[in-house]
């Protein structure tokens, strides 16, 4: 089936696809067209990686646009959003406009109404629905990429409920779901009332095998000798990477993806394999890699960035969530360009990012699972996703995926467990997830249900309802969640005969729009009220005893369903409650940055840091030293689990405080043993939660000065600066380092930037003319030009001296409390 033979697409699209090399549609693509893809029919495409799923999505969206509609493309990860936008923007010559939205959960994204294709994560789409985005009603096509991720415990329920809502809003909505090959694709298709394209066809062959005793045995019966040699090929992984680079018919060498089970292993493996990849570099590649490594170093303040740059110089790299997004993108682009020869990655890289390789090596097929109590084998689906990254259409004649075994017996086990095995069926996690409380509140707040029966009726549109033998468990869990939401004043209930009406309260609507977990909102509200009582605010919402009651997990839950519910206030005996701490009820806390950072770190929406060896003693002392700053009652030190959780939140808060007092990022990463991506992730989450706390503070009548304290703490963590730099750091392109340098040179505010001597500005900014011009323009300077301006040496000296303290970032040479731990 030729692209030019397709009808229902914008004029010229077929010819453009042929110009891209699409002479004929792949069999799964042709089957999708025959199933009514271009006529608006629902479709589930369960096909292997690199088998043309994206073109199926593009054809559906373009045909919808040609019919006058709007298309939505849902991605599982933010990193995929920009990648997909770049792909879709090639259709702009046909009048198709593309927009991306991934952040700001409290906005309605009104500007997206002008776009033909909108790319967003499922969380963002869910938030847009909650905030009443009007263009949602006009959608005619939705594509859900990687729909099998409804199986994911953390993100699956949001995708599942979002698809149910979209189909409820738009009765004639075309739903196209793209999936890896799974064990129950027909069940997913039935849920979405869709035709099914279920295929194992691939454009190039994929051989999967196991390496043991110097030989790869493949599933097609073939065998390849890859002996383990002397250094640097003295282990299985190194030998396989070296073999892929040196035995390729086209003479250009084949790249490798190595999957390991931890960040530390990814970094160490990349360092080890650099000696292998270095031997296969051309001189021109060495020069390009040197430039790439320098770009990585210039954009990093941490050892992680330096370690990555060292590996990249030799043609290797690592990839994990601890890297900054900029560094991940640099690695991915260089790998796709065949400049980087090998990436060592954690399994997250298998979740959709387009990084195919000649050979995939699954080095670690087990990873640590705390719930399991040790090293747990990976799911078949996850390993198959990794293996599917092998083979690049148009670049490789074939793809190979290899698991590693240390004996013939283990090789046989891996063949049975993964090579010959079918992927597990996808199962809904909706009823077993704490996320249900979020979605129940949002379902009521956005008008999808106004009664208990209406709530259950809406939930029948979910995959869970499709898979459940009966709805008793879902009803039981949902009833418990409703009780919890009513107890916390997010919902109100009116029972009148057979009618059981449910409505969101004013604060419930606010919590839903803010995209908060209701338990996070309850934690924030209680903490803010603790400070408010100190300031003399009347507690109109009940006594301390009642607040302790409201913090309770829903009663009657199964252990599985109640996982993640905080049970502060539970004691053995009587009715399972205890009175809130009397001192806290009197409100002895005040709003300080550390107290607020600790408050947001206690919420379920923040992934807190783990306590490591020696941390419990250290942070117990911090707790006693700064107890007056912490908001709300602390658990008893005799309640070990709860108290450890309290201390883990305090450790997370201290990281945020270090960031907000200009401690160098490298020092923070070293002190807390995290990557730069983790630091930025914690900062971004804290900024979002503090923004929500501002709104909630106003909602509950917190005094203006208290709300202002929350706002200042938010801005400080957003910019990573002390209070005196807030105005300067708010100028685009300034940031924490430049703000401190400008301040030490005597430029203390945005207005100073508009009036200061240009030579002083240029001196403080190390003579970087283009940077200085951009900053002055952003500050509103009428003439930002630096033509014929020479940097002031005294300003440069003052800026340098002023940033020498606190590991080069502390400002005025001041020490931070953390420096004396």
Coordinates of N, CA and C in Angstrom, one line a residue, residues 207-399:
X207 N 17.2 -10.9 16.5 CA 17.6 -12.1 17.1 C 17.8 -11.9 18.5
X208 N 17.3 -12.8 19.4 CA 17.5 -12.7 20.8 C 18.2 -13.9 21.3
X209 N 19.2 -13.7 22.1 CA 20.0 -14.9 22.5 C 20.6 -14.6 23.9
X210 N 21.4 -15.6 24.3 CA 22.1 -15.6 25.6 C 23.6 -15.9 25.3
X211 N 24.4 -15.1 25.9 CA 25.9 -15.3 25.8 C 26.4 -16.0 27.1
X212 N 27.0 -17.1 26.8 CA 27.6 -17.9 27.9 C 28.8 -18.7 27.3
X213 N 29.9 -18.7 28.1 CA 31.1 -19.5 27.7 C 31.6 -19.1 26.4
X214 N 31.6 -17.8 26.1 CA 32.2 -17.3 24.9 C 31.4 -17.4 23.6
X215 N 30.1 -17.8 23.8 CA 29.2 -18.0 22.6 C 27.8 -17.4 22.8
X216 N 27.3 -16.8 21.8 CA 25.9 -16.4 21.8 C 25.0 -17.4 21.1
X217 N 24.1 -18.0 21.8 CA 23.1 -18.9 21.2 C 21.8 -18.1 21.0
X218 N 21.3 -18.0 19.7 CA 20.2 -17.2 19.4 C 18.9 -18.0 19.3
X219 N 17.8 -17.3 19.3 CA 16.5 -18.0 19.3 C 16.2 -18.6 17.9
X220 N 16.9 -18.2 16.8 CA 16.7 -18.8 15.5 C 17.6 -20.0 15.3
X221 N 18.3 -20.5 16.3 CA 19.2 -21.6 16.2 C 20.6 -21.3 15.8
X222 N 20.9 -20.1 15.5 CA 22.2 -19.7 15.0 C 23.1 -19.5 16.3
X223 N 24.4 -19.4 16.0 CA 25.4 -19.3 17.1 C 26.5 -18.4 16.6
X224 N 26.9 -17.4 17.5 CA 28.0 -16.5 17.2 C 29.1 -16.6 18.3
X225 N 30.3 -16.8 17.9 CA 31.4 -16.9 18.8 C 31.9 -15.5 19.2
X226 N 31.8 -15.2 20.5 CA 32.3 -13.9 21.0 C 33.1 -14.2 22.3
X227 N 34.4 -14.6 22.1 CA 35.2 -15.0 23.3 C 35.5 -13.8 24.1
X228 N 35.7 -14.1 25.4 CA 36.1 -13.0 26.4 C 37.6 -13.0 26.3
X229 N 38.2 -11.9 26.0 CA 39.7 -11.8 25.8 C 40.4 -11.1 27.0
X230 N 41.5 -10.5 26.6 CA 42.3 -9.8 27.5 C 41.8 -8.4 27.6
X231 N 42.3 -7.6 28.6 CA 41.8 -6.2 28.7 C 42.0 -5.5 27.4
X232 N 41.1 -4.6 27.0 CA 39.9 -4.1 27.8 C 38.7 -5.0 27.5
X233 N 38.8 -6.1 26.9 CA 37.6 -7.0 26.6 C 37.6 -8.2 27.4
X234 N 37.9 -8.0 28.7 CA 38.1 -9.1 29.6 C 36.9 -9.5 30.4
X235 N 35.7 -9.0 30.0 CA 34.4 -9.5 30.6 C 33.4 -9.6 29.5
X236 N 32.3 -10.2 29.8 CA 31.3 -10.5 28.7 C 30.8 -9.2 28.0
X237 N 30.4 -8.2 28.8 CA 29.9 -7.0 28.3 C 30.9 -6.3 27.3
X238 N 32.1 -6.1 27.8 CA 33.2 -5.5 27.0 C 33.4 -6.3 25.7
X239 N 33.4 -7.6 25.8 CA 33.7 -8.4 24.6 C 32.5 -8.2 23.6
X240 N 31.3 -8.1 24.1 CA 30.2 -8.0 23.2 C 30.1 -6.6 22.5
X241 N 30.5 -5.6 23.3 CA 30.5 -4.2 22.7 C 31.6 -4.1 21.7
X242 N 32.8 -4.7 22.0 CA 33.9 -4.7 21.0 C 33.5 -5.4 19.8
X243 N 32.9 -6.6 19.9 CA 32.5 -7.4 18.8 C 31.5 -6.6 17.9
X244 N 30.5 -5.9 18.5 CA 29.6 -5.2 17.7 C 30.2 -4.1 16.9
X245 N 31.2 -3.4 17.5 CA 31.9 -2.3 16.8 C 32.8 -2.8 15.7
X246 N 33.3 -4.0 15.8 CA 34.4 -4.4 14.9 C 34.0 -5.4 13.8
X247 N 32.8 -5.9 13.8 CA 32.5 -7.0 12.9 C 31.2 -6.7 12.1
X248 N 31.1 -5.4 11.6 CA 29.9 -5.0 10.9 C 30.2 -4.9 9.4
X249 N 29.3 -5.4 8.6 CA 29.5 -5.4 7.1 C 29.7 -4.1 6.5
X250 N 29.1 -3.0 7.0 CA 29.2 -1.7 6.3 C 30.5 -1.0 6.7
X251 N 31.3 -1.6 7.6 CA 32.5 -1.0 8.0 C 32.5 0.1 9.0
X252 N 31.2 0.5 9.4 CA 31.1 1.7 10.3 C 30.9 1.3 11.7
X253 N 30.8 0.1 12.0 CA 30.7 -0.3 13.4 C 29.2 -0.2 13.9
X254 N 28.9 -1.1 14.8 CA 27.5 -1.2 15.3 C 27.5 -0.7 16.8
X255 N 26.6 0.2 17.1 CA 26.5 0.7 18.5 C 25.8 -0.3 19.4
X256 N 26.0 -0.1 20.7 CA 25.4 -1.0 21.7 C 24.7 -0.2 22.8
X257 N 23.6 -0.8 23.3 CA 22.9 -0.3 24.5 C 23.1 -1.4 25.5
X258 N 23.6 -1.0 26.7 CA 23.8 -1.9 27.8 C 22.9 -1.5 28.9
X259 N 22.0 -2.5 29.3 CA 21.1 -2.2 30.3 C 21.6 -2.8 31.7
X260 N 21.6 -2.0 32.7 CA 22.1 -2.4 34.0 C 21.0 -2.0 35.0
X261 N 21.2 -2.4 36.3 CA 20.1 -2.3 37.2 C 20.2 -1.1 38.2
X262 N 21.2 -0.2 38.1 CA 21.3 0.9 39.0 C 22.1 2.0 38.3
X263 N 21.9 3.2 38.8 CA 22.7 4.4 38.3 C 24.2 4.2 38.5
X264 N 24.6 3.7 39.7 CA 26.0 3.5 40.0 C 26.6 2.5 39.0
X265 N 25.9 1.5 38.7 CA 26.4 0.5 37.7 C 26.4 1.1 36.3
X266 N 25.5 1.9 36.0 CA 25.5 2.6 34.7 C 26.8 3.4 34.5
X267 N 27.1 4.2 35.5 CA 28.3 5.1 35.5 C 29.6 4.3 35.5
X268 N 29.7 3.2 36.3 CA 30.9 2.5 36.3 C 31.1 1.6 35.1
X269 N 30.0 1.1 34.5 CA 30.1 0.3 33.3 C 30.5 1.2 32.1
X270 N 30.0 2.5 32.1 CA 30.4 3.4 31.0 C 31.9 3.7 31.1
X271 N 32.4 3.9 32.3 CA 33.8 4.2 32.5 C 34.6 3.0 32.0
X272 N 34.2 1.8 32.4 CA 34.9 0.6 32.0 C 34.9 0.4 30.4
X273 N 33.8 0.7 29.8 CA 33.6 0.4 28.4 C 34.3 1.5 27.5
X274 N 34.6 2.7 28.2 CA 35.3 3.7 27.4 C 36.6 3.2 26.8
X275 N 37.3 2.3 27.5 CA 38.5 1.8 26.9 C 38.3 1.0 25.7
X276 N 37.1 0.4 25.6 CA 36.7 -0.4 24.4 C 36.3 0.5 23.2
X277 N 35.4 1.5 23.5 CA 34.9 2.3 22.4 C 36.0 3.2 21.9
X278 N 37.0 3.6 22.7 CA 38.0 4.6 22.3 C 38.8 3.9 21.2
X279 N 39.0 2.7 21.2 CA 39.8 2.0 20.1 C 39.2 2.0 18.7
X280 N 37.9 2.3 18.7 CA 37.1 2.3 17.4 C 36.8 3.7 16.9
X281 N 37.4 4.7 17.5 CA 37.1 6.1 17.0 C 38.0 6.6 15.9
X282 N 37.4 7.3 14.9 CA 38.1 8.0 13.9 C 38.6 9.3 14.5
X283 N 39.7 9.9 13.9 CA 40.2 11.2 14.4 C 39.1 12.3 14.4
X284 N 38.3 12.3 13.3 CA 37.3 13.3 13.3 C 36.2 13.1 14.4
X285 N 36.0 11.9 14.7 CA 35.0 11.6 15.8 C 35.6 12.0 17.2
X286 N 36.9 11.9 17.3 CA 37.5 12.3 18.6 C 37.4 13.8 18.8
X287 N 37.5 14.5 17.7 CA 37.4 16.0 17.8 C 36.0 16.4 18.2
X288 N 35.0 15.7 17.6 CA 33.6 16.0 17.9 C 33.2 15.6 19.3
X289 N 33.8 14.5 19.7 CA 33.5 14.1 21.1 C 34.1 15.0 22.1
X290 N 35.3 15.5 21.8 CA 36.0 16.4 22.7 C 35.1 17.7 22.9
X291 N 34.5 18.2 21.8 CA 33.7 19.3 21.8 C 32.4 19.0 22.6
X292 N 31.9 17.8 22.4 CA 30.7 17.5 23.2 C 30.9 17.4 24.7
X293 N 32.1 16.8 25.0 CA 32.5 16.7 26.4 C 32.6 18.0 27.1
X294 N 33.2 19.0 26.3 CA 33.4 20.3 26.8 C 32.0 21.0 27.1
X295 N 31.1 20.7 26.2 CA 29.7 21.3 26.3 C 29.1 20.7 27.6
X296 N 29.3 19.4 27.9 CA 28.7 18.8 29.1 C 29.4 19.4 30.3
X297 N 30.7 19.6 30.3 CA 31.4 20.2 31.5 C 31.0 21.6 31.7
X298 N 30.8 22.4 30.6 CA 30.4 23.8 30.8 C 29.0 24.0 31.4
X299 N 28.2 22.9 31.2 CA 26.8 23.0 31.7 C 26.6 22.3 33.0
X300 N 27.7 21.9 33.7 CA 27.6 21.1 34.9 C 28.4 21.7 36.0
X301 N 27.9 21.5 37.2 CA 28.7 21.9 38.4 C 29.0 20.7 39.3
X302 N 28.7 19.5 38.8 CA 28.8 18.3 39.6 C 29.8 17.2 39.1
X303 N 30.2 16.3 40.0 CA 31.0 15.2 39.6 C 30.3 14.3 38.6
X304 N 29.0 14.2 38.6 CA 28.3 13.4 37.7 C 28.5 13.9 36.3
X305 N 28.4 15.2 36.1 CA 28.7 15.8 34.8 C 30.1 15.6 34.3
X306 N 31.0 15.7 35.2 CA 32.5 15.5 34.9 C 32.7 14.0 34.5
X307 N 32.1 13.1 35.3 CA 32.2 11.7 35.0 C 31.6 11.3 33.6
X308 N 30.5 12.0 33.3 CA 29.9 11.7 32.0 C 30.8 12.3 30.9
X309 N 31.3 13.5 31.1 CA 32.2 14.1 30.0 C 33.4 13.2 29.8
X310 N 34.0 12.6 30.8 CA 35.2 11.8 30.7 C 34.8 10.6 29.8
X311 N 33.7 10.0 30.0 CA 33.3 8.8 29.2 C 33.0 9.2 27.8
X312 N 32.3 10.3 27.6 CA 31.9 10.8 26.3 C 33.2 11.0 25.4
X313 N 34.2 11.6 26.0 CA 35.5 11.8 25.2 C 36.0 10.5 24.5
X314 N 35.6 9.4 25.1 CA 36.1 8.1 24.6 C 35.0 7.4 23.8
X315 N 33.8 8.0 23.6 CA 32.8 7.4 22.8 C 31.8 6.6 23.5
X316 N 31.8 6.7 24.9 CA 30.8 5.9 25.7 C 30.0 6.9 26.5
X317 N 29.0 6.5 27.1 CA 28.1 7.4 28.0 C 27.3 6.5 28.9
X318 N 26.7 7.2 29.9 CA 25.7 6.6 30.7 C 24.4 7.4 30.7
X319 N 23.3 6.8 31.0 CA 22.0 7.5 30.9 C 21.1 7.0 32.0
X320 N 20.7 7.9 32.9 CA 19.8 7.6 34.0 C 19.1 8.9 34.5
X321 N 18.1 8.7 35.4 CA 17.3 9.8 35.8 C 18.1 10.8 36.6
X322 N 19.3 10.5 37.1 CA 20.1 11.5 37.8 C 20.8 12.5 37.0
X323 N 20.8 12.3 35.7 CA 21.3 13.3 34.8 C 20.3 14.5 34.6
X324 N 20.8 15.6 34.2 CA 19.9 16.7 33.9 C 19.3 16.4 32.5
X325 N 18.2 17.0 32.2 CA 17.5 16.7 31.0 C 18.4 17.2 29.8
X326 N 19.1 18.2 30.0 CA 20.0 18.7 28.9 C 21.1 17.7 28.6
X327 N 21.7 17.1 29.6 CA 22.7 16.1 29.4 C 22.1 14.8 28.8
X328 N 20.9 14.4 29.2 CA 20.3 13.2 28.6 C 20.1 13.5 27.1
X329 N 19.6 14.6 26.7 CA 19.4 14.9 25.3 C 20.6 14.9 24.5
X330 N 21.7 15.5 25.1 CA 23.0 15.5 24.4 C 23.5 14.1 24.1
X331 N 23.3 13.2 25.1 CA 23.8 11.8 24.9 C 22.9 11.1 23.9
X332 N 21.6 11.3 24.0 CA 20.7 10.6 23.0 C 20.9 11.1 21.6
X333 N 21.1 12.4 21.4 CA 21.4 12.9 20.0 C 22.7 12.3 19.5
X334 N 23.7 12.3 20.3 CA 25.0 11.8 19.8 C 25.0 10.3 19.6
X335 N 24.2 9.6 20.3 CA 24.1 8.2 20.0 C 23.3 7.9 18.7
X336 N 22.3 8.7 18.5 CA 21.5 8.5 17.3 C 22.4 8.9 16.1
X337 N 23.3 9.8 16.3 CA 24.2 10.3 15.2 C 25.4 9.3 15.0
X338 N 25.4 8.2 15.9 CA 26.5 7.2 15.8 C 27.8 7.8 16.3
X339 N 27.8 8.9 17.0 CA 29.0 9.4 17.5 C 29.4 8.7 18.8
X340 N 28.5 8.6 19.7 CA 28.6 7.8 20.9 C 28.4 6.4 20.5
X341 N 29.3 5.5 20.9 CA 29.2 4.1 20.4 C 28.4 3.2 21.4
X342 N 28.4 3.6 22.6 CA 27.8 2.7 23.6 C 27.2 3.5 24.7
X343 N 25.9 3.2 25.1 CA 25.3 3.8 26.3 C 25.0 2.8 27.3
X344 N 25.4 3.0 28.5 CA 25.0 2.1 29.6 C 23.9 2.8 30.4
X345 N 22.7 2.1 30.5 CA 21.5 2.8 30.9 C 20.7 1.9 31.9
X346 N 20.0 2.6 32.7 CA 19.0 2.0 33.5 C 17.8 1.7 32.7
X347 N 16.8 0.8 33.1 CA 15.7 0.4 32.2 C 14.8 1.6 31.8
X348 N 14.9 2.8 32.4 CA 14.0 3.9 32.0 C 14.2 4.3 30.5
X349 N 15.4 4.0 30.0 CA 15.7 4.3 28.6 C 14.9 3.5 27.6
X350 N 14.4 2.3 28.1 CA 13.6 1.5 27.2 C 12.2 1.9 27.1
X351 N 11.8 3.0 27.9 CA 10.4 3.4 27.9 C 10.0 4.4 26.9
X352 N 10.5 4.3 25.7 CA 10.0 5.1 24.6 C 10.9 6.0 23.9
X353 N 12.0 6.4 24.5 CA 12.9 7.4 23.9 C 13.6 6.7 22.7
X354 N 13.7 7.4 21.6 CA 14.1 6.8 20.3 C 15.6 6.7 20.3
X355 N 16.2 5.5 20.8 CA 17.6 5.3 20.8 C 17.9 3.9 20.4
X356 N 17.7 3.5 19.1 CA 17.9 2.2 18.7 C 19.4 1.9 18.6
X357 N 19.8 0.6 18.6 CA 21.2 0.2 18.6 C 21.3 -1.0 17.8
X358 N 22.6 -1.3 17.3 CA 22.8 -2.6 16.6 C 22.6 -3.7 17.6
X359 N 23.2 -3.6 18.7 CA 23.1 -4.7 19.7 C 22.7 -4.1 21.1
X360 N 21.7 -4.8 21.7 CA 21.3 -4.5 23.0 C 21.8 -5.6 23.9
X361 N 22.4 -5.2 25.0 CA 23.0 -6.2 26.0 C 22.2 -6.0 27.3
X362 N 21.5 -7.0 27.7 CA 20.8 -6.9 29.0 C 21.7 -7.6 30.0
X363 N 22.6 -6.7 30.6 CA 23.6 -7.2 31.6 C 22.9 -7.7 32.9
X364 N 22.0 -6.9 33.4 CA 21.4 -7.2 34.6 C 19.9 -7.4 34.4
X365 N 19.4 -8.6 34.7 CA 18.0 -9.0 34.5 C 17.3 -9.1 35.8
X366 N 18.0 -8.6 36.9 CA 17.3 -8.5 38.2 C 17.7 -7.2 38.8
X367 N 16.8 -6.6 39.6 CA 17.1 -5.4 40.3 C 16.5 -5.5 41.7
X368 N 17.0 -4.6 42.6 CA 16.6 -4.6 43.9 C 15.1 -4.1 44.1
X369 N 14.3 -4.8 44.8 CA 12.9 -4.5 45.1 C 12.7 -4.6 46.6
X370 N 12.5 -3.4 47.2 CA 12.3 -3.5 48.7 C 11.1 -4.3 49.1
X371 N 10.0 -4.2 48.4 CA 8.8 -5.0 48.7 C 9.1 -6.5 48.6
X372 N 9.9 -6.8 47.6 CA 10.2 -8.2 47.3 C 11.2 -8.7 48.4
X373 N 12.0 -7.8 48.9 CA 13.0 -8.2 49.9 C 14.3 -8.6 49.3
X374 N 14.6 -8.1 48.1 CA 15.9 -8.5 47.5 C 15.9 -8.2 46.0
X375 N 16.8 -9.0 45.3 CA 16.9 -8.8 43.9 C 15.8 -9.6 43.2
X376 N 15.0 -8.9 42.4 CA 13.8 -9.5 41.8 C 14.0 -9.5 40.3
X377 N 13.6 -10.6 39.6 CA 13.7 -10.7 38.2 C 12.8 -9.6 37.5
X378 N 13.3 -9.0 36.4 CA 12.5 -8.1 35.7 C 11.3 -8.8 35.0
X379 N 10.3 -8.1 34.7 CA 9.1 -8.6 34.0 C 9.5 -8.9 32.6
X380 N 8.9 -9.9 32.0 CA 9.1 -10.2 30.6 C 8.9 -9.0 29.7
X381 N 7.8 -8.3 29.9 CA 7.5 -7.1 29.1 C 8.6 -6.1 29.1
X382 N 9.2 -5.9 30.3 CA 10.3 -4.9 30.4 C 11.5 -5.3 29.6
X383 N 11.9 -6.6 29.7 CA 13.0 -7.1 29.0 C 12.8 -7.1 27.5
X384 N 11.6 -7.4 27.1 CA 11.2 -7.4 25.7 C 11.3 -5.9 25.1
X385 N 10.9 -5.0 26.0 CA 11.0 -3.6 25.6 C 12.5 -3.2 25.3
X386 N 13.4 -3.7 26.2 CA 14.8 -3.4 26.0 C 15.3 -4.1 24.8
X387 N 14.9 -5.3 24.6 CA 15.4 -6.0 23.4 C 14.9 -5.4 22.1
X388 N 13.7 -4.8 22.2 CA 13.1 -4.1 21.0 C 13.9 -2.9 20.5
X389 N 14.8 -2.4 21.3 CA 15.7 -1.3 20.9 C 16.8 -1.7 19.9
X390 N 16.9 -3.0 19.7 CA 18.0 -3.5 18.8 C 17.6 -3.4 17.3
X391 N 18.4 -2.8 16.5 CA 18.2 -2.7 15.1 C 17.5 -1.4 14.7
X392 N 18.2 -0.7 13.8 CA 17.8 0.6 13.3 C 17.4 0.5 11.9
X393 N 16.1 0.6 11.6 CA 15.7 0.6 10.2 C 16.4 1.6 9.3
X394 N 16.9 1.1 8.2 CA 17.7 2.0 7.3 C 19.1 2.1 7.6
X395 N 19.5 1.7 8.8 CA 20.9 1.8 9.3 C 21.5 0.4 9.5
X396 N 20.8 -0.5 10.1 CA 21.3 -1.8 10.5 C 20.6 -2.9 9.6
X397 N 21.4 -3.9 9.2 CA 20.8 -5.1 8.5 C 20.0 -6.0 9.4
X398 N 20.3 -5.9 10.7 CA 19.6 -6.7 11.7 C 19.8 -6.1 13.1
X399 N 19.1 -6.7 14.0 CA 19.3 -6.3 15.4 C 19.6 -7.5 16.3

